[in-house]
Coordinates of N, CA and C in Angstrom, one line a residue:
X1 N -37.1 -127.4 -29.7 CA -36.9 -126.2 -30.5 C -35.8 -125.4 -29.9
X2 N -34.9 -125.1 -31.0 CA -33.5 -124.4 -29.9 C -33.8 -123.1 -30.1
X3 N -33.7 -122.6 -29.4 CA -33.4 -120.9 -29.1 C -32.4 -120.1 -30.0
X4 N -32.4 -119.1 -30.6 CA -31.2 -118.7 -31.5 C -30.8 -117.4 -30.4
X5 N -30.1 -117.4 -29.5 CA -29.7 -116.2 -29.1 C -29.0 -115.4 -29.8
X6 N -28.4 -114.2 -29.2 CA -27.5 -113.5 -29.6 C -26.3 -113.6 -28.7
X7 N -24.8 -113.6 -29.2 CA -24.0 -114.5 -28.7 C -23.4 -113.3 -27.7
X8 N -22.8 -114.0 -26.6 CA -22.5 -112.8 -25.6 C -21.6 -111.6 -25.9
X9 N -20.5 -112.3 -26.6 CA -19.6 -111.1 -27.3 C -20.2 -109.9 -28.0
X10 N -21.4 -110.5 -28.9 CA -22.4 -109.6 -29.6 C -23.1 -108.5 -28.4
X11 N -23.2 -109.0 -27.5 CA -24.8 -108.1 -26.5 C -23.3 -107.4 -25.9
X12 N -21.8 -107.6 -25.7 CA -21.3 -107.0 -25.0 C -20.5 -105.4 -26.0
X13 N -20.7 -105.6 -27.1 CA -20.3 -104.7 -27.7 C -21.6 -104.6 -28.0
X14 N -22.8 -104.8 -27.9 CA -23.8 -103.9 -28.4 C -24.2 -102.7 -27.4
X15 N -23.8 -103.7 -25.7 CA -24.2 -102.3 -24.7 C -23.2 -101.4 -24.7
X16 N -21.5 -102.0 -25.5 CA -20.3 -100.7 -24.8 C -20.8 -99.5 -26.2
X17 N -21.7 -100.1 -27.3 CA -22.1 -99.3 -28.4 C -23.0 -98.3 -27.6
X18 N -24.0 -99.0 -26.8 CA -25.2 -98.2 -26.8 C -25.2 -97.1 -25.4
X19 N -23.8 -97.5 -24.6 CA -23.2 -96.7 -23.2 C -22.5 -95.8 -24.2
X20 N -21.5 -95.8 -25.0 CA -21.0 -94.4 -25.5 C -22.1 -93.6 -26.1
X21 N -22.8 -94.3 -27.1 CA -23.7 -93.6 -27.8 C -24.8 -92.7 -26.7
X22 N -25.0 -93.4 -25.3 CA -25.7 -92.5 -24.2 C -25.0 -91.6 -23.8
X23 N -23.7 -91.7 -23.6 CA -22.8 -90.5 -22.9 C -22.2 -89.5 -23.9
X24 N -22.2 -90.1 -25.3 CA -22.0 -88.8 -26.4 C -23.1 -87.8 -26.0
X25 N -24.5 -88.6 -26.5 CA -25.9 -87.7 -26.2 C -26.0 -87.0 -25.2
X26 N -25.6 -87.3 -23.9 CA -25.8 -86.8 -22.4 C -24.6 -85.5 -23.0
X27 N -23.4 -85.5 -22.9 CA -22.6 -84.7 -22.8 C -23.0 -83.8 -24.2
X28 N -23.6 -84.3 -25.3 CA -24.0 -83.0 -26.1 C -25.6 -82.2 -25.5
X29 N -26.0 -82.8 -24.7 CA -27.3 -82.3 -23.8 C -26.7 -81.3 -23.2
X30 N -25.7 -81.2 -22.3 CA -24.9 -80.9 -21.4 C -24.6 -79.2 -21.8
X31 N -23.8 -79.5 -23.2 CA -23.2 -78.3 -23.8 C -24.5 -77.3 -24.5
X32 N -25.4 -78.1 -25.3 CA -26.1 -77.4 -25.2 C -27.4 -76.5 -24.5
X33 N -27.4 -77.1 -23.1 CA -27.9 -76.0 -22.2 C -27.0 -74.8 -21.7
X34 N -25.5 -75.2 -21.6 CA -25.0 -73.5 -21.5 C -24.9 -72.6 -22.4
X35 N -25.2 -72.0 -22.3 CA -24.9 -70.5 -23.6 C -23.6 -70.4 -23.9
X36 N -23.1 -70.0 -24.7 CA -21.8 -69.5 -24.9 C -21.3 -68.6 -24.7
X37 N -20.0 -68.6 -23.7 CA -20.0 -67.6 -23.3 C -19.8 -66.6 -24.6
X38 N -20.7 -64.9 -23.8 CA -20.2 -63.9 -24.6 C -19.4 -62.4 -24.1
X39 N -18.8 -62.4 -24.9 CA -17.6 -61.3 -24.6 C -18.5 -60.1 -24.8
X40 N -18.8 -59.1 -23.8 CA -18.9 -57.6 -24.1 C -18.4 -56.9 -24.9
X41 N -19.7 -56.4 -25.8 CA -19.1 -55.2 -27.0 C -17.9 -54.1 -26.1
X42 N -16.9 -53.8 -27.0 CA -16.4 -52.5 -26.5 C -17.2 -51.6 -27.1
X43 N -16.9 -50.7 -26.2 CA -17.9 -49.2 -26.1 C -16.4 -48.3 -26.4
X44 N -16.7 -47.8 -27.4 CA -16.1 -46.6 -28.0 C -16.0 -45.7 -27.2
X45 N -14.9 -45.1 -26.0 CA -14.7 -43.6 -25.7 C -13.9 -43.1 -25.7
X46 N -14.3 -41.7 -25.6 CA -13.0 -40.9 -25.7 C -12.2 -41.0 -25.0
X47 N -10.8 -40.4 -25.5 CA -9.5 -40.9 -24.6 C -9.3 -39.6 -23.6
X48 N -9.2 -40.2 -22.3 CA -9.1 -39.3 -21.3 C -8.0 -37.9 -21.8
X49 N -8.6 -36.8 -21.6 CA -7.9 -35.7 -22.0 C -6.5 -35.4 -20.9
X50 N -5.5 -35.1 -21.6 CA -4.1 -35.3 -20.5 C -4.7 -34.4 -20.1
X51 N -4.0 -34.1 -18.4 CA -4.0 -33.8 -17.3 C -3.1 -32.3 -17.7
X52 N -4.1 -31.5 -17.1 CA -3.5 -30.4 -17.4 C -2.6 -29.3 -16.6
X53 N -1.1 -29.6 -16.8 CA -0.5 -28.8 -15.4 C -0.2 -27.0 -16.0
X54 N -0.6 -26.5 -15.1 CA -0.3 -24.8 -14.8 C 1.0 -24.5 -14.8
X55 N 1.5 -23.7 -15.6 CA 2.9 -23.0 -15.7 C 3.0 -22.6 -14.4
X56 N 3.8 -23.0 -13.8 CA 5.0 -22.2 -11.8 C 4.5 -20.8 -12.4
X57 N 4.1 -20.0 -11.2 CA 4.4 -18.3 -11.4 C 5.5 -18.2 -11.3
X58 N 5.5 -16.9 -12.2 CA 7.3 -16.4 -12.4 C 7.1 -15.0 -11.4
X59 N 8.3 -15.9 -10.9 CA 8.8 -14.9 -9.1 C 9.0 -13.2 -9.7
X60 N 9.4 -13.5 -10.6 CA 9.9 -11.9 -11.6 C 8.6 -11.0 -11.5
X61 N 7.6 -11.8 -12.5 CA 6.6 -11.0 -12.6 C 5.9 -10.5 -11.3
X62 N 5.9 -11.8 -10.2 CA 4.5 -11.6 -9.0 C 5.9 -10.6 -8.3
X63 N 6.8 -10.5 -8.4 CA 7.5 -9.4 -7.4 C 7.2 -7.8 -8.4
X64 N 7.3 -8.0 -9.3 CA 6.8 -6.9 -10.0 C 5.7 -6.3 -9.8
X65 N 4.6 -7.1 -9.8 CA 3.0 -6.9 -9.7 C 3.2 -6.2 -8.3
X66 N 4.1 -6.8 -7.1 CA 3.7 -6.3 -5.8 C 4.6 -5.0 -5.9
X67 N 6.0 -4.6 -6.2 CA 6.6 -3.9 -6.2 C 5.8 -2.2 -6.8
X68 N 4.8 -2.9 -8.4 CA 4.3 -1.9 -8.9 C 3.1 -1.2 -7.7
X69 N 2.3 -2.4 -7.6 CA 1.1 -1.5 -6.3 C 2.0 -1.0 -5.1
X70 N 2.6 -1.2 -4.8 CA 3.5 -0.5 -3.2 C 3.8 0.7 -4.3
X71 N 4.3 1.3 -5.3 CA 4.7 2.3 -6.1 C 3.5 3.2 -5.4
X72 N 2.4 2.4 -6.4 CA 1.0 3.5 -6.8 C 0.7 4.0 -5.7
X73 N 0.5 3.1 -4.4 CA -0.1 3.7 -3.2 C 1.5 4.9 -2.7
X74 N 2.9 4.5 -2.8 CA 4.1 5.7 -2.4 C 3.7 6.9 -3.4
X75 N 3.5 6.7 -4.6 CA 2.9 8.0 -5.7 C 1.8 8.5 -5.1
X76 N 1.1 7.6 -4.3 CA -0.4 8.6 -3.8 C -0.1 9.2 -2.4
X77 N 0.8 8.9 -1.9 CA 1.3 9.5 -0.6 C 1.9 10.7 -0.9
X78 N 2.8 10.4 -2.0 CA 3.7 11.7 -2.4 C 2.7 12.8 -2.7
X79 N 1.8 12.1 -3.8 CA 1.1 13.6 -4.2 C 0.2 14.2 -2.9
X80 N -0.4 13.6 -2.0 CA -1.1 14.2 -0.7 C 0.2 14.6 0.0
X81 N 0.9 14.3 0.4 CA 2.4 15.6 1.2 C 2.4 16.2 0.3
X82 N 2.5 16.2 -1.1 CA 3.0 18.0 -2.5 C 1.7 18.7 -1.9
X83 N 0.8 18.3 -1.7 CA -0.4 19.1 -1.7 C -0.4 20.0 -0.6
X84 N -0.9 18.9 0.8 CA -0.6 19.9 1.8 C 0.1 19.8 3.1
X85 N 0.9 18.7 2.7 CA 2.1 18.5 3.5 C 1.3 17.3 4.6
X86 N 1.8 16.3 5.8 CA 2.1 15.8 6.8 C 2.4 16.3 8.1
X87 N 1.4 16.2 9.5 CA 1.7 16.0 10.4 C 3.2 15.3 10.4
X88 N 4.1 14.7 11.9 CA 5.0 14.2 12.1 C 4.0 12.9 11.7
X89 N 2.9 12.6 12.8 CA 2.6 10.9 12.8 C 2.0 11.0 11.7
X90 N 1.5 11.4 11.1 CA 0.7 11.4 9.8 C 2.1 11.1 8.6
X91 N 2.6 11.2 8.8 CA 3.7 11.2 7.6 C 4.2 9.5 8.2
X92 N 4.6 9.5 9.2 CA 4.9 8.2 9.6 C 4.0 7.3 9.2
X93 N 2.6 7.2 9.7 CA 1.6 6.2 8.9 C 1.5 6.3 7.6
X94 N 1.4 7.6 7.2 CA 1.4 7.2 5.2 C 2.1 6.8 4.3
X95 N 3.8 7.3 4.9 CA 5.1 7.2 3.4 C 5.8 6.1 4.8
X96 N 6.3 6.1 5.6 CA 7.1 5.0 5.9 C 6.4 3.7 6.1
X97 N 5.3 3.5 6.7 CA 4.4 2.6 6.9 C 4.1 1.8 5.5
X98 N 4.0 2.5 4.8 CA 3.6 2.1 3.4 C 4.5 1.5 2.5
X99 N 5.5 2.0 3.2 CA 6.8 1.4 2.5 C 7.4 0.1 2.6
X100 N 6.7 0.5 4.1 CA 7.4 -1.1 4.6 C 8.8 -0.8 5.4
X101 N 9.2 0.3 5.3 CA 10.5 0.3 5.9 C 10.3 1.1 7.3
X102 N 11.2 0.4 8.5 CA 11.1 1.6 9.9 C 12.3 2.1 10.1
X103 N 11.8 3.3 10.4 CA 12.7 4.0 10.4 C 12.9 4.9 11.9
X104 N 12.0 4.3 12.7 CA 11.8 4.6 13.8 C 12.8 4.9 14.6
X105 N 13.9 5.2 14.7 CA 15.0 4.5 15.6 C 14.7 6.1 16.3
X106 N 14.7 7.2 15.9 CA 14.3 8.2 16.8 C 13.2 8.9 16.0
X107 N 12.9 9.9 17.0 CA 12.1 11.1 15.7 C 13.0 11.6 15.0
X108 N 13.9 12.3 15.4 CA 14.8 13.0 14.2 C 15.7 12.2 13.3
X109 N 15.5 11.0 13.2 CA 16.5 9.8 12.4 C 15.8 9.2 11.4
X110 N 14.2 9.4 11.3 CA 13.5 8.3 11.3 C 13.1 8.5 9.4
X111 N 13.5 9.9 8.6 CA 13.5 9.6 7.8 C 15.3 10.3 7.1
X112 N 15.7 9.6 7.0 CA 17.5 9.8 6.3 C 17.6 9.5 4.6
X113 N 18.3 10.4 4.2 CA 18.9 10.4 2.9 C 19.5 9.2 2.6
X114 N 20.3 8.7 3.9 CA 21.0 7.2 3.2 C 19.9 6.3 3.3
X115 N 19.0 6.2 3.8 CA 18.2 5.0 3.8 C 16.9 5.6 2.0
X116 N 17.4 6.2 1.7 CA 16.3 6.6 0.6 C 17.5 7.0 -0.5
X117 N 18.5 6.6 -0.6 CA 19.2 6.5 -1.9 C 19.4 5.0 -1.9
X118 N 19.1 4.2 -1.6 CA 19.3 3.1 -1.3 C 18.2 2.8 -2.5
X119 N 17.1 3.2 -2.8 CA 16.7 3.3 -3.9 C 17.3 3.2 -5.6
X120 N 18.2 4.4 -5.1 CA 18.8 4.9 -7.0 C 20.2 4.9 -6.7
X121 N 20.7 4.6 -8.0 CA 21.7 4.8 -8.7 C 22.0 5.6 -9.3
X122 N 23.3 6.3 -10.0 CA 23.4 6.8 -10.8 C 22.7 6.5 -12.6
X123 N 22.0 7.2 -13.0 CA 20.9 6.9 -14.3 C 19.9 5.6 -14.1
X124 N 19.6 5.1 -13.1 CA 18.9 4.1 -13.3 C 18.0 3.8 -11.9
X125 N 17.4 3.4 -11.7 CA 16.2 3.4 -10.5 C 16.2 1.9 -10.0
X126 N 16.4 1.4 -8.7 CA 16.5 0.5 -7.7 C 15.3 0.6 -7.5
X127 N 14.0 -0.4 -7.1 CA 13.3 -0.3 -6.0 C 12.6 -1.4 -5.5
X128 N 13.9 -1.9 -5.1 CA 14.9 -3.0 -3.9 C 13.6 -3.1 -2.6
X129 N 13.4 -2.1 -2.1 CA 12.8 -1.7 -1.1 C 11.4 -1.6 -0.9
X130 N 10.9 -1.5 -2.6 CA 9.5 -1.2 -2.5 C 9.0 -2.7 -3.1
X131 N 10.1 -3.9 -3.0 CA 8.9 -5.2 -3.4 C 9.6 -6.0 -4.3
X132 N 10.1 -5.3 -5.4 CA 10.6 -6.0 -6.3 C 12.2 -6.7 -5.6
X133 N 12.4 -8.4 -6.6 CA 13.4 -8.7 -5.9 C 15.1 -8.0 -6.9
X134 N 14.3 -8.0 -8.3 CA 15.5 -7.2 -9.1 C 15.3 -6.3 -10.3
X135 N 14.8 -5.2 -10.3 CA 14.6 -4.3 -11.2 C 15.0 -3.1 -11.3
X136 N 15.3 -2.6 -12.5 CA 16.1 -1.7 -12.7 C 15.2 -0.9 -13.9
X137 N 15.6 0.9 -14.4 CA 14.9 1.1 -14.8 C 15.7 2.3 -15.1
X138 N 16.2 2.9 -16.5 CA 17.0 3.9 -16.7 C 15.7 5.0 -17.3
X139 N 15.6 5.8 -17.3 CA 14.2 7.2 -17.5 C 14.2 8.1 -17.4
X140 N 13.9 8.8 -18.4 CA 13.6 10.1 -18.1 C 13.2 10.6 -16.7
X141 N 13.4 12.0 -16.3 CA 12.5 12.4 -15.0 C 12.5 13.9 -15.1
X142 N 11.3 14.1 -14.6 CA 10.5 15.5 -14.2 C 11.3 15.7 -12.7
X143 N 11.2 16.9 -12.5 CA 12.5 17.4 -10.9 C 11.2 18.1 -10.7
X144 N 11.1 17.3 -9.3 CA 9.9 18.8 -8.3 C 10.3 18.1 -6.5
X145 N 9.8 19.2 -6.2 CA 10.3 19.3 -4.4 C 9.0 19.2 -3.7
X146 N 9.6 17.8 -2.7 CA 8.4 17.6 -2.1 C 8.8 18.1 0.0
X147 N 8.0 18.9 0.3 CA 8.9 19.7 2.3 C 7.8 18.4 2.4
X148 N 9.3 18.2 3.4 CA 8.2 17.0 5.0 C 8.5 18.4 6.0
X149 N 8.3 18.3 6.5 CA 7.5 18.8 7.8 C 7.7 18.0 9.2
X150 N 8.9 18.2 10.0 CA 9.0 17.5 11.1 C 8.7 18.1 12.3
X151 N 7.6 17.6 12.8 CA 7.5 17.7 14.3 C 8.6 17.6 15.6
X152 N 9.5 18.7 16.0 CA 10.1 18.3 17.1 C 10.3 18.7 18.6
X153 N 8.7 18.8 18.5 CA 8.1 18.9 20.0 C 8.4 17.7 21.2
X154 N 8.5 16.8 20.4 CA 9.1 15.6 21.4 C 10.6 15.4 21.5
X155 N 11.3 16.0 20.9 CA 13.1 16.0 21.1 C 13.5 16.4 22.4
X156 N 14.0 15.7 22.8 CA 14.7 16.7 24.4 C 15.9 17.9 23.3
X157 N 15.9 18.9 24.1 CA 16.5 19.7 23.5 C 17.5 20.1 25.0
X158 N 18.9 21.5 24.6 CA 19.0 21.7 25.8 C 19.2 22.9 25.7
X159 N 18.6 23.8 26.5 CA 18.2 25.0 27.1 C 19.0 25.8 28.1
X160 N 20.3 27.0 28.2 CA 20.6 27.1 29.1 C 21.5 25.9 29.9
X161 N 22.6 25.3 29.4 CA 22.6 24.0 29.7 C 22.1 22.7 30.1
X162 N 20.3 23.4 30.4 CA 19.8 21.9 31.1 C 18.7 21.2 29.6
X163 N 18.9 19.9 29.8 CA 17.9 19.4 29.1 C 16.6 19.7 29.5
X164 N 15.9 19.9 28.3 CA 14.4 20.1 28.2 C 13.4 19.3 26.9
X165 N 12.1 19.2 27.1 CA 11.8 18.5 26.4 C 10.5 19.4 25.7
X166 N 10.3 19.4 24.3 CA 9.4 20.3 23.4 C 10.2 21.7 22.9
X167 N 11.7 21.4 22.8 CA 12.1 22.8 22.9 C 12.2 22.9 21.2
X168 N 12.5 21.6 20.4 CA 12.7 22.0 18.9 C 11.6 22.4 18.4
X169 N 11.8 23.5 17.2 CA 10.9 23.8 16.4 C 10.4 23.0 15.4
X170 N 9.5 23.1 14.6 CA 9.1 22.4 13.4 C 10.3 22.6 12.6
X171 N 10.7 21.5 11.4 CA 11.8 21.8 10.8 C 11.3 21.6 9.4
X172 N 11.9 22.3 8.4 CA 11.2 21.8 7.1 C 12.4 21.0 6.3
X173 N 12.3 19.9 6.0 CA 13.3 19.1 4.9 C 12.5 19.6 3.8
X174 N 13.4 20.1 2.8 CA 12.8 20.2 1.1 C 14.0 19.0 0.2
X175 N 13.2 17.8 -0.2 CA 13.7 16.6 -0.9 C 13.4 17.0 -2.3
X176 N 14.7 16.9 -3.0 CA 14.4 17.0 -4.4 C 14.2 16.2 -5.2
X177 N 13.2 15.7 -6.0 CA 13.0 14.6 -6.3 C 13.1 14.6 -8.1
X178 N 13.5 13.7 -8.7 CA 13.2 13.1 -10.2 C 12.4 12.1 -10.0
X179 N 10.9 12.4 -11.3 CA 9.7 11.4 -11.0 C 10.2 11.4 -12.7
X180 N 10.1 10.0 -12.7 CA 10.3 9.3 -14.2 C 9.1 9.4 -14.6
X181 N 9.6 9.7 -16.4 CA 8.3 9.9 -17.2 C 7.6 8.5 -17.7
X182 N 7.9 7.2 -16.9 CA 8.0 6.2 -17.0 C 6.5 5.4 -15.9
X183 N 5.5 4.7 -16.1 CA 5.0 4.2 -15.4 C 5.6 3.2 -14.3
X184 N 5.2 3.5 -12.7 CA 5.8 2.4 -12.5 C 7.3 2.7 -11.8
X185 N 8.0 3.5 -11.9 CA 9.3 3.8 -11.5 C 9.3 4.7 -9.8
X186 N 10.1 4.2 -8.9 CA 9.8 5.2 -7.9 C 10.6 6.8 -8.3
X187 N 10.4 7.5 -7.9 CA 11.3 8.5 -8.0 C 12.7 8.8 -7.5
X188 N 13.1 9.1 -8.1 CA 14.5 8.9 -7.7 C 15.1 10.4 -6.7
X189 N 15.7 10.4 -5.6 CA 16.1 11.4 -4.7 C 17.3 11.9 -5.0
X190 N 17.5 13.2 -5.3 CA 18.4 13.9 -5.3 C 19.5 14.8 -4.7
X191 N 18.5 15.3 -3.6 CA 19.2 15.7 -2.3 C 18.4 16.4 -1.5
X192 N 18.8 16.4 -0.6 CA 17.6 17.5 0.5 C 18.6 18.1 1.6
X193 N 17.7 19.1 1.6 CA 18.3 20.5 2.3 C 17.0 20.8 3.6
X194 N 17.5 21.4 4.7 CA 16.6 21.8 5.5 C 16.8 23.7 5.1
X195 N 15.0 24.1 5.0 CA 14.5 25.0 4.2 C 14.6 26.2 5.3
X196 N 15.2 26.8 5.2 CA 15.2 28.2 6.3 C 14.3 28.9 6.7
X197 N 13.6 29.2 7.4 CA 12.2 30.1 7.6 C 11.3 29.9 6.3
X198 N 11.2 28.7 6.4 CA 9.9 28.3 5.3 C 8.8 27.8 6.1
X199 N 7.8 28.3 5.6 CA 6.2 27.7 6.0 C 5.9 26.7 6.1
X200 N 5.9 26.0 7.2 CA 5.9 24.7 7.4 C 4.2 24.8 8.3
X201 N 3.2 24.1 7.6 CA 1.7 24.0 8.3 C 1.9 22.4 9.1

């Protein structure tokens, strides 16, 4: 009885059939255990708000702002001397101190005409001195007289030809002033005279 096999060529293309057909399957096994990747929803947000830069201070104004308060506090000085005048040191701590300016160089030097027109101009008001770096100010003004009152008990004086010391008397300066009808304006000086036998407290 003969045997009918199957002929070798046949079993050899049946197993290279049945090896692809196992490795198609394997590799579609494969793919379908990984997930696919997935891409993250975008999330809608708002767009960062620009960066917000601050205007530079203007040098003009912040010297104004300081110039104006050094005014107010020289205005509050003036009106306490109109009232009832200054000691020598008392006058030194309130109006020069405050000013900012020294004037120290002696007692009898310490407050001068030229260092206080340095202020004004003809029709128009400087005050260079009191802060601001450039302002100017043309104004009306009210005229009133403010006496300092100088202490010159500490002057060497001389006596009989010899120096002595406590010999000056009190002296009265009467400074004439124009106070602008203008806020803000220093007053502007107009001359000063020393007051003859005037009451000097």
């Amino acid at each position: 009885m003969r045997r009918h096999g199957v002929p070798a060529r046949r079993w050899g293309i049946a197993l290279l059939a049945g090896a692809l057909t196992i490795t198609s399957v394997a590799g579609c096994s494969e793919a379908a255990d990984e997930p696919p990747p997935t891409t993250p929803a975008t999330q809608s947000q708002a767009p960062d708000p620009p960066p917000t830069t601050e205007a530079p201070p203007d040098p003009r104004a912040q010297a104004e702002a300081e110039g104006f308060r050094v005014i107010e506090q020289y205005y509050a000085d003036f009106d306490q001397l109109e009232q009832g005048g200054f000691s020598h040191q008392e006058l030194i701590a309130k109006i020069i101190d405050s000013l900012g300016v020294n004037f120290r160089e002696t007692q009898m030097d310490y407050i001068r005409l030229a260092q206080l027109e340095r202020w004004s101009t003809q029709g128009a008001t400087h005050v260079t001195n009191l802060g601001l770096q450039s302002y100017e100010e043309a104004a009306e003004y009210d005229t009133f007289t403010v006496r300092i009152c100088l202490d010159r008990s500490g002057v060497v004086g001389v006596v009989d030809g010899e120096p002595q010391e406590g010999v000056g008397p009190v002296m009265a300066l009467d400074y004439h002033l124009y106070q602008s009808h203008s806020d803000g304006a220093a007053p502007r000086i107009d001359g000063r005279e020393e007051a003859e036998d005037a009451a000097c407290g």
